[in-house]
Structure formats: C-alpha cells, structure tokens
Amino acid sequence: MTFTIHSSFSDIIDKYDGFILDQFGVLHNGSHGLEGAPELVSELSAKGKKLIILSNSSSASEATKAKLPKLGFDPDHFAGAVTSGEEAGHHISEHFLGKKALFMTWKTPKTPSPMKFIELCGNIQVTDKVEA
C-alpha cells in the first residue's frame, strides 16, 4: 500500500462516502478546533458524508461526542465515535465477567470520573485497594 499526500480535502471529498477522522491533533488540540477543521466537518456533513471520530481516549464514545461543541464542532455532523476506552470496556465485559480487578488511574482537575468506564466493563469486582 502506498500513501499520497494531498494539500487539500477538496481534491478527495467527492471520491469517498465517508471519512474516519482521528480526534486529537487532527480535529482539535484539546482546547479548540484546529484551523479549518470545524468548517471542513460542516462541509463534509452538508455533502452527506458519513463521519466517524477515532480516538485513543479512555472516555466512552458518548462523552467524546459531548465535548465537541466546546471545541467548535456540531456533534450531529458525526455518525459516531470509536474510542479505545469504550472498546476496552466491551472487551472486559465479554472476557472478564465476575472477575476481580484493581483499577488504577490518575486524578487531575480535568480527569473525567472513571465510573462511566467501570460501567462499560460490566459485572466485574473493582477495588482501589491493594491486597496484602
């Protein structure tokens, strides 16, 4: 497989029915949409293109889409989002049902509650205490 670099989306918009767009560094920088990205997303949506966000975020897809307005995007322009957090939660719920797990994460003022992720994991026993 070879890759071609295009200087503009206008060269390729009409060649595809949809686009999978990485979130951080492609659509936004965590604070606001990158230059031209919100306008491009609006244009693609207006042309009926299906748009999917791909993210390595630990957040669920729903939370990812909920953050879009403050970044300058209309969440309705996206057909969905796929996040590593949601996929990990589904995998855990399918393969570790009823198992015990130690959950480790970090806490900052911007860190979302891990409870949504824990819910995605299904019926597992979660603790934050290390057993001796």
Coordinates of N, CA, C and O in Angstrom, one line a residue:
M1 N 0.8 -1.2 0.0 CA 0.0 0.0 0.0 C 0.9 1.2 0.0 O 1.9 1.3 0.7
T2 N 0.5 2.2 -0.8 CA 1.3 3.5 -0.8 C 0.3 4.6 -0.4 O -0.9 4.5 -0.5
F3 N 0.9 5.6 0.1 CA 0.1 6.8 0.6 C 0.4 8.0 -0.3 O 1.5 8.2 -0.7
T4 N -0.6 8.8 -0.5 CA -0.5 10.0 -1.2 C -0.8 11.2 -0.3 O -1.8 11.1 0.4
I5 N 0.0 12.2 -0.3 CA -0.3 13.4 0.5 C -1.0 14.4 -0.4 O -0.6 14.7 -1.5
H6 N -2.2 14.8 0.1 CA -3.0 15.8 -0.6 C -2.9 17.1 0.2 O -2.9 17.2 1.4
S7 N -2.8 18.2 -0.6 CA -2.7 19.5 0.0 C -4.0 20.1 0.5 O -4.1 21.0 1.2
S8 N -5.1 19.4 0.0 CA -6.4 19.9 0.4 C -7.4 18.8 0.3 O -7.3 17.9 -0.5
F9 N -8.4 18.9 1.2 CA -9.5 17.9 1.2 C -10.3 18.0 -0.1 O -11.0 17.1 -0.5
S10 N -10.4 19.2 -0.7 CA -11.2 19.4 -1.9 C -10.9 18.5 -3.0 O -11.7 18.2 -3.8
D11 N -9.6 18.0 -3.0 CA -9.2 17.0 -4.1 C -9.9 15.7 -3.9 O -10.0 14.9 -4.9
I12 N -10.3 15.3 -2.7 CA -10.8 14.0 -2.5 C -12.2 13.8 -1.9 O -12.7 12.7 -1.8
I13 N -12.8 15.0 -1.6 CA -14.2 14.9 -1.0 C -15.1 14.0 -1.7 O -15.8 13.2 -1.2
D14 N -15.2 14.2 -3.0 CA -16.2 13.5 -3.8 C -15.8 12.1 -4.2 O -16.6 11.4 -4.8
K15 N -14.6 11.6 -3.8 CA -14.2 10.3 -4.1 C -14.6 9.3 -3.0 O -14.5 8.1 -3.2
Y16 N -15.1 9.7 -1.9 CA -15.5 8.9 -0.7 C -16.8 9.2 -0.2 O -17.3 10.3 -0.2
D17 N -17.4 8.1 0.4 CA -18.8 8.3 1.0 C -18.6 8.7 2.5 O -19.6 9.2 3.0
G18 N -17.5 8.5 3.1 CA -17.3 8.8 4.5 C -15.8 9.0 4.8 O -14.9 8.6 4.0
F19 N -15.6 9.5 6.0 CA -14.2 9.7 6.5 C -14.1 9.3 7.9 O -15.0 9.6 8.7
I20 N -13.0 8.6 8.3 CA -12.7 8.3 9.7 C -11.6 9.3 10.1 O -10.6 9.4 9.5
L21 N -12.0 10.2 11.1 CA -11.1 11.2 11.5 C -10.6 11.0 12.9 O -11.3 10.9 13.8
D22 N -9.2 11.0 13.0 CA -8.6 10.9 14.3 C -9.0 12.2 15.0 O -9.1 13.3 14.4
Q23 N -9.2 12.1 16.3 CA -9.6 13.3 17.1 C -8.5 14.3 17.5 O -8.5 15.4 16.9
F24 N -7.7 13.9 18.4 CA -6.7 14.8 18.9 C -5.5 15.0 17.9 O -4.9 14.1 17.4
G25 N -5.3 16.3 17.5 CA -4.2 16.6 16.6 C -4.7 16.7 15.1 O -4.0 17.2 14.3
V26 N -5.9 16.2 14.9 CA -6.5 16.3 13.5 C -7.7 17.2 13.6 O -7.8 18.1 12.8
L27 N -8.6 16.9 14.5 CA -9.8 17.8 14.6 C -9.5 18.9 15.6 O -10.0 20.1 15.3
H28 N -8.9 18.7 16.7 CA -8.7 19.7 17.7 C -7.4 19.4 18.5 O -6.8 18.4 18.4
N29 N -7.0 20.4 19.4 CA -5.8 20.3 20.2 C -6.2 20.1 21.7 O -5.3 20.3 22.5
G30 N -7.4 19.8 22.0 CA -7.9 19.7 23.4 C -8.5 20.9 23.9 O -9.3 20.9 24.9
S31 N -8.3 22.1 23.3 CA -8.9 23.3 23.7 C -9.9 23.9 22.7 O -10.9 24.5 23.0
H32 N -9.5 23.7 21.4 CA -10.4 24.3 20.3 C -10.1 23.5 19.0 O -9.0 22.9 18.9
G33 N -11.0 23.6 18.1 CA -10.8 23.0 16.8 C -9.6 23.6 16.1 O -9.3 24.8 16.2
L34 N -8.9 22.7 15.4 CA -7.7 23.2 14.6 C -8.2 24.0 13.4 O -9.3 23.8 12.9
E35 N -7.3 24.9 12.9 CA -7.6 25.8 11.9 C -8.3 25.0 10.7 O -7.7 24.1 10.1
G36 N -9.5 25.4 10.4 CA -10.2 24.9 9.2 C -11.0 23.6 9.5 O -11.8 23.2 8.7
A37 N -10.7 22.9 10.6 CA -11.3 21.6 10.9 C -12.8 21.7 11.1 O -13.6 21.0 10.5
P38 N -13.3 22.7 11.9 CA -14.8 22.8 12.1 C -15.5 23.1 10.8 O -16.6 22.5 10.5
E39 N -14.9 23.9 10.0 CA -15.5 24.3 8.7 C -15.5 23.1 7.7 O -16.5 22.8 7.0
L40 N -14.4 22.3 7.7 CA -14.4 21.1 6.9 C -15.4 20.1 7.3 O -16.1 19.5 6.4
V41 N -15.5 19.9 8.6 CA -16.5 18.9 9.1 C -17.9 19.4 8.7 O -18.7 18.5 8.2
S42 N -18.2 20.7 8.8 CA -19.5 21.2 8.3 C -19.7 20.9 6.8 O -20.8 20.5 6.4
E43 N -18.7 21.2 6.1 CA -18.8 21.0 4.6 C -19.0 19.5 4.3 O -19.9 19.2 3.4
L44 N -18.3 18.6 4.9 CA -18.4 17.2 4.6 C -19.8 16.7 5.0 O -20.4 16.0 4.3
S45 N -20.3 17.2 6.1 CA -21.6 16.8 6.6 C -22.7 17.3 5.6 O -23.6 16.6 5.3
A46 N -22.5 18.5 5.2 CA -23.5 19.1 4.2 C -23.5 18.4 2.9 O -24.6 18.3 2.2
K47 N -22.4 17.7 2.5 CA -22.3 16.9 1.3 C -22.8 15.5 1.6 O -22.7 14.7 0.7
G48 N -23.3 15.2 2.8 CA -23.8 13.9 3.1 C -22.8 12.8 3.4 O -23.1 11.6 3.4
K49 N -21.6 13.2 3.7 CA -20.5 12.3 4.0 C -20.7 11.8 5.4 O -21.1 12.5 6.3
K50 N -20.5 10.5 5.6 CA -20.6 9.9 7.0 C -19.2 10.1 7.6 O -18.2 9.8 7.1
L51 N -19.3 10.7 8.9 CA -18.0 11.0 9.6 C -18.0 10.2 10.9 O -18.9 10.2 11.7
I52 N -16.9 9.6 11.1 CA -16.6 8.8 12.4 C -15.4 9.4 13.0 O -14.4 9.6 12.4
I53 N -15.5 9.6 14.3 CA -14.3 10.0 15.1 C -13.6 8.7 15.6 O -14.2 7.8 16.1
L54 N -12.3 8.7 15.5 CA -11.5 7.6 16.0 C -10.6 8.3 17.1 O -9.9 9.3 16.8
S55 N -10.6 7.7 18.3 CA -9.8 8.3 19.4 C -9.2 7.2 20.3 O -9.8 6.2 20.6
N56 N -8.0 7.5 20.8 CA -7.4 6.7 21.8 C -7.8 7.1 23.2 O -7.2 6.7 24.2
S57 N -8.9 7.9 23.3 CA -9.4 8.4 24.6 C -9.9 7.3 25.5 O -10.5 6.3 24.9
S58 N -9.7 7.4 26.8 CA -10.3 6.4 27.7 C -11.8 6.6 27.9 O -12.5 5.8 28.5
S59 N -12.3 7.7 27.4 CA -13.7 8.1 27.6 C -14.6 7.2 26.6 O -14.1 6.7 25.6
A60 N -15.8 7.1 27.0 CA -16.8 6.4 26.1 C -17.1 7.3 24.9 O -16.9 8.5 24.9
S61 N -17.6 6.7 23.9 CA -17.9 7.4 22.6 C -18.9 8.6 22.9 O -18.8 9.7 22.4
E62 N -19.9 8.3 23.7 CA -20.9 9.4 24.1 C -20.2 10.6 24.7 O -20.5 11.7 24.4
A63 N -19.3 10.4 25.6 CA -18.6 11.5 26.2 C -17.7 12.3 25.2 O -17.6 13.5 25.3
T64 N -17.1 11.5 24.3 CA -16.3 12.2 23.2 C -17.2 13.1 22.4 O -16.8 14.2 22.1
K65 N -18.3 12.6 22.0 CA -19.2 13.5 21.2 C -19.7 14.6 22.0 O -19.9 15.7 21.5
A66 N -19.9 14.5 23.3 CA -20.5 15.5 24.1 C -19.5 16.7 24.3 O -19.9 17.8 24.5
K67 N -18.2 16.5 24.1 CA -17.2 17.5 24.2 C -17.1 18.4 23.0 O -16.5 19.4 23.0
L68 N -17.7 17.9 21.9 CA -17.5 18.6 20.6 C -17.9 20.0 20.5 O -17.2 20.9 19.9
P69 N -19.1 20.4 21.1 CA -19.5 21.8 21.0 C -18.5 22.8 21.5 O -18.2 23.8 20.9
K70 N -17.9 22.5 22.7 CA -16.9 23.4 23.2 C -15.6 23.5 22.4 O -14.8 24.4 22.6
L71 N -15.4 22.6 21.5 CA -14.3 22.6 20.6 C -14.6 23.2 19.3 O -13.7 23.2 18.4
G72 N -15.9 23.6 19.1 CA -16.2 24.2 17.8 C -16.9 23.3 16.8 O -17.1 23.7 15.7
F73 N -17.3 22.1 17.2 CA -18.0 21.2 16.3 C -19.4 20.9 16.7 O -19.7 20.9 17.8
D74 N -20.2 20.6 15.7 CA -21.6 20.2 15.9 C -21.6 18.6 16.0 O -21.2 18.0 15.0
P75 N -21.9 18.1 17.1 CA -21.9 16.6 17.3 C -22.8 15.9 16.3 O -22.5 14.7 15.9
D76 N -23.8 16.6 15.8 CA -24.7 15.9 14.8 C -24.1 15.7 13.5 O -24.6 15.0 12.6
H77 N -22.9 16.3 13.2 CA -22.2 16.1 12.0 C -21.5 14.7 11.9 O -21.0 14.3 10.9
F78 N -21.5 14.1 13.1 CA -20.7 12.8 13.2 C -21.7 11.6 13.3 O -22.6 11.7 14.2
A79 N -21.5 10.6 12.6 CA -22.3 9.4 12.7 C -22.0 8.6 14.0 O -22.9 7.9 14.5
G80 N -20.8 8.8 14.5 CA -20.4 8.2 15.7 C -19.0 8.4 16.1 O -18.3 9.1 15.4
A81 N -18.6 7.7 17.1 CA -17.2 7.8 17.6 C -16.8 6.4 18.1 O -17.6 5.7 18.7
V82 N -15.5 6.1 17.9 CA -15.0 4.9 18.4 C -13.8 5.3 19.3 O -12.9 5.9 18.8
T83 N -13.8 4.9 20.5 CA -12.8 5.2 21.4 C -12.1 3.9 22.0 O -12.8 2.9 22.1
S84 N -10.9 4.0 22.4 CA -10.2 2.9 22.9 C -10.8 2.5 24.3 O -10.9 1.3 24.7
G85 N -11.3 3.5 25.0 CA -11.9 3.3 26.3 C -13.2 2.4 26.2 O -13.4 1.5 26.9
E86 N -14.0 2.8 25.2 CA -15.3 2.1 25.0 C -15.0 0.6 24.5 O -15.6 -0.3 25.0
E87 N -14.0 0.5 23.6 CA -13.7 -0.8 23.1 C -13.1 -1.7 24.2 O -13.4 -2.9 24.3
A88 N -12.2 -1.1 25.1 CA -11.6 -1.8 26.2 C -12.7 -2.3 27.2 O -12.7 -3.4 27.7
G89 N -13.7 -1.4 27.5 CA -14.8 -1.7 28.4 C -15.6 -2.9 27.8 O -15.9 -3.8 28.6
H90 N -15.9 -2.9 26.5 CA -16.6 -4.0 25.9 C -15.8 -5.3 26.0 O -16.4 -6.4 26.3
H91 N -14.5 -5.2 25.7 CA -13.7 -6.4 25.8 C -13.7 -7.0 27.2 O -13.8 -8.2 27.4
I92 N -13.5 -6.1 28.2 CA -13.5 -6.6 29.6 C -14.8 -7.2 30.0 O -14.9 -8.3 30.6
S93 N -15.9 -6.6 29.6 CA -17.3 -7.1 29.9 C -17.5 -8.5 29.3 O -18.2 -9.3 29.8
E94 N -16.9 -8.7 28.1 CA -17.1 -10.0 27.4 C -16.2 -11.1 28.0 O -16.5 -12.3 28.0
H95 N -15.0 -10.8 28.4 CA -14.0 -11.8 28.8 C -13.6 -11.9 30.2 O -12.9 -12.8 30.6
F96 N -14.1 -11.0 31.1 CA -13.7 -11.0 32.5 C -14.9 -10.9 33.4 O -14.7 -10.4 34.5
L97 N -16.0 -11.3 32.9 CA -17.3 -11.2 33.7 C -17.1 -11.9 35.1 O -16.6 -13.1 35.2
G98 N -17.4 -11.2 36.2 CA -17.3 -11.8 37.5 C -15.9 -11.8 38.1 O -15.8 -12.3 39.2
K99 N -14.9 -11.4 37.4 CA -13.5 -11.4 37.9 C -13.3 -10.2 38.8 O -14.0 -9.2 38.7
K100 N -12.2 -10.2 39.6 CA -11.8 -9.2 40.4 C -10.7 -8.4 39.8 O -9.8 -9.0 39.2
A101 N -10.8 -7.0 39.8 CA -9.8 -6.2 39.2 C -9.4 -5.0 40.1 O -10.2 -4.5 40.8
L102 N -8.1 -4.7 40.0 CA -7.6 -3.5 40.7 C -7.6 -2.4 39.6 O -7.0 -2.5 38.6
F103 N -8.3 -1.3 39.9 CA -8.4 -0.2 38.9 C -7.4 0.9 39.3 O -7.5 1.4 40.4
M104 N -6.5 1.2 38.4 CA -5.5 2.3 38.7 C -5.7 3.3 37.6 O -5.8 3.0 36.4
T105 N -5.8 4.6 38.1 CA -5.9 5.7 37.1 C -5.2 6.9 37.8 O -4.6 6.8 38.8
W106 N -5.3 8.1 37.2 CA -4.8 9.3 37.7 C -5.9 10.3 38.0 O -7.0 10.1 37.4
K107 N -5.6 11.3 38.8 CA -6.6 12.3 39.1 C -6.0 13.7 38.8 O -5.0 14.0 39.4
T108 N -6.7 14.4 38.0 CA -6.4 15.8 37.8 C -7.7 16.6 37.7 O -8.8 15.9 37.6
P109 N -7.7 17.9 37.8 CA -9.0 18.6 37.7 C -9.8 18.3 36.4 O -11.0 18.4 36.4
K110 N -9.1 18.0 35.3 CA -9.8 17.7 34.1 C -10.1 16.2 33.8 O -10.7 15.9 32.9
T111 N -9.6 15.3 34.7 CA -9.8 13.9 34.5 C -11.3 13.6 34.8 O -11.8 13.9 35.8
P112 N -12.0 13.0 33.8 CA -13.4 12.6 34.0 C -13.5 11.4 35.0 O -12.5 10.7 35.2
S113 N -14.6 11.3 35.6 CA -14.8 10.2 36.5 C -14.7 8.9 35.8 O -15.2 8.7 34.7
P114 N -14.0 8.0 36.4 CA -13.8 6.6 35.8 C -15.1 5.8 35.9 O -15.1 4.7 35.3
M115 N -16.1 6.2 36.5 CA -17.3 5.4 36.7 C -18.0 5.0 35.4 O -18.5 3.9 35.3
K116 N -18.0 5.9 34.4 CA -18.6 5.5 33.1 C -17.8 4.4 32.5 O -18.4 3.4 32.0
F117 N -16.5 4.4 32.6 CA -15.7 3.3 32.1 C -16.0 2.0 32.9 O -16.2 0.9 32.3
I118 N -16.1 2.1 34.2 CA -16.4 0.9 35.0 C -17.7 0.3 34.6 O -17.9 -0.9 34.5
E119 N -18.7 1.2 34.3 CA -20.0 0.7 33.9 C -19.9 -0.1 32.6 O -20.5 -1.1 32.4
L120 N -19.0 0.4 31.7 CA -18.8 -0.3 30.4 C -18.2 -1.7 30.6 O -18.4 -2.6 29.8
C121 N -17.5 -1.9 31.7 CA -16.8 -3.1 31.9 C -17.8 -4.2 32.4 O -17.4 -5.4 32.5
G122 N -19.0 -3.9 32.7 CA -20.0 -4.9 33.1 C -19.8 -5.3 34.6 O -19.3 -4.6 35.4
N123 N -20.1 -6.6 34.8 CA -20.1 -7.1 36.2 C -18.8 -7.7 36.6 O -18.5 -8.8 36.6
I124 N -17.9 -6.7 36.9 CA -16.6 -7.1 37.5 C -16.5 -6.5 38.9 O -17.1 -5.5 39.2
Q125 N -15.7 -7.1 39.7 CA -15.5 -6.5 41.1 C -14.3 -5.6 41.0 O -13.2 -6.1 40.8
V126 N -14.5 -4.3 41.2 CA -13.4 -3.4 41.1 C -13.1 -2.8 42.5 O -13.9 -2.5 43.3
T127 N -11.8 -2.7 42.8 CA -11.3 -2.2 44.0 C -10.1 -1.2 43.7 O -9.5 -1.3 42.7
D128 N -9.9 -0.3 44.6 CA -8.8 0.6 44.5 C -7.8 0.3 45.7 O -6.8 1.1 45.9
K129 N -8.0 -0.8 46.4 CA -7.1 -1.2 47.5 C -6.3 -2.4 47.1 O -6.8 -3.4 46.6
V130 N -5.0 -2.3 47.3 CA -4.1 -3.4 47.0 C -4.2 -4.4 48.2 O -4.0 -4.0 49.3
E131 N -4.4 -5.6 47.9 CA -4.4 -6.6 49.0 C -3.0 -7.0 49.4 O -2.1 -7.1 48.5
A132 N -2.8 -7.2 50.7 CA -1.5 -7.6 51.2 C -1.3 -9.1 50.9 O -2.1 -9.9 50.8

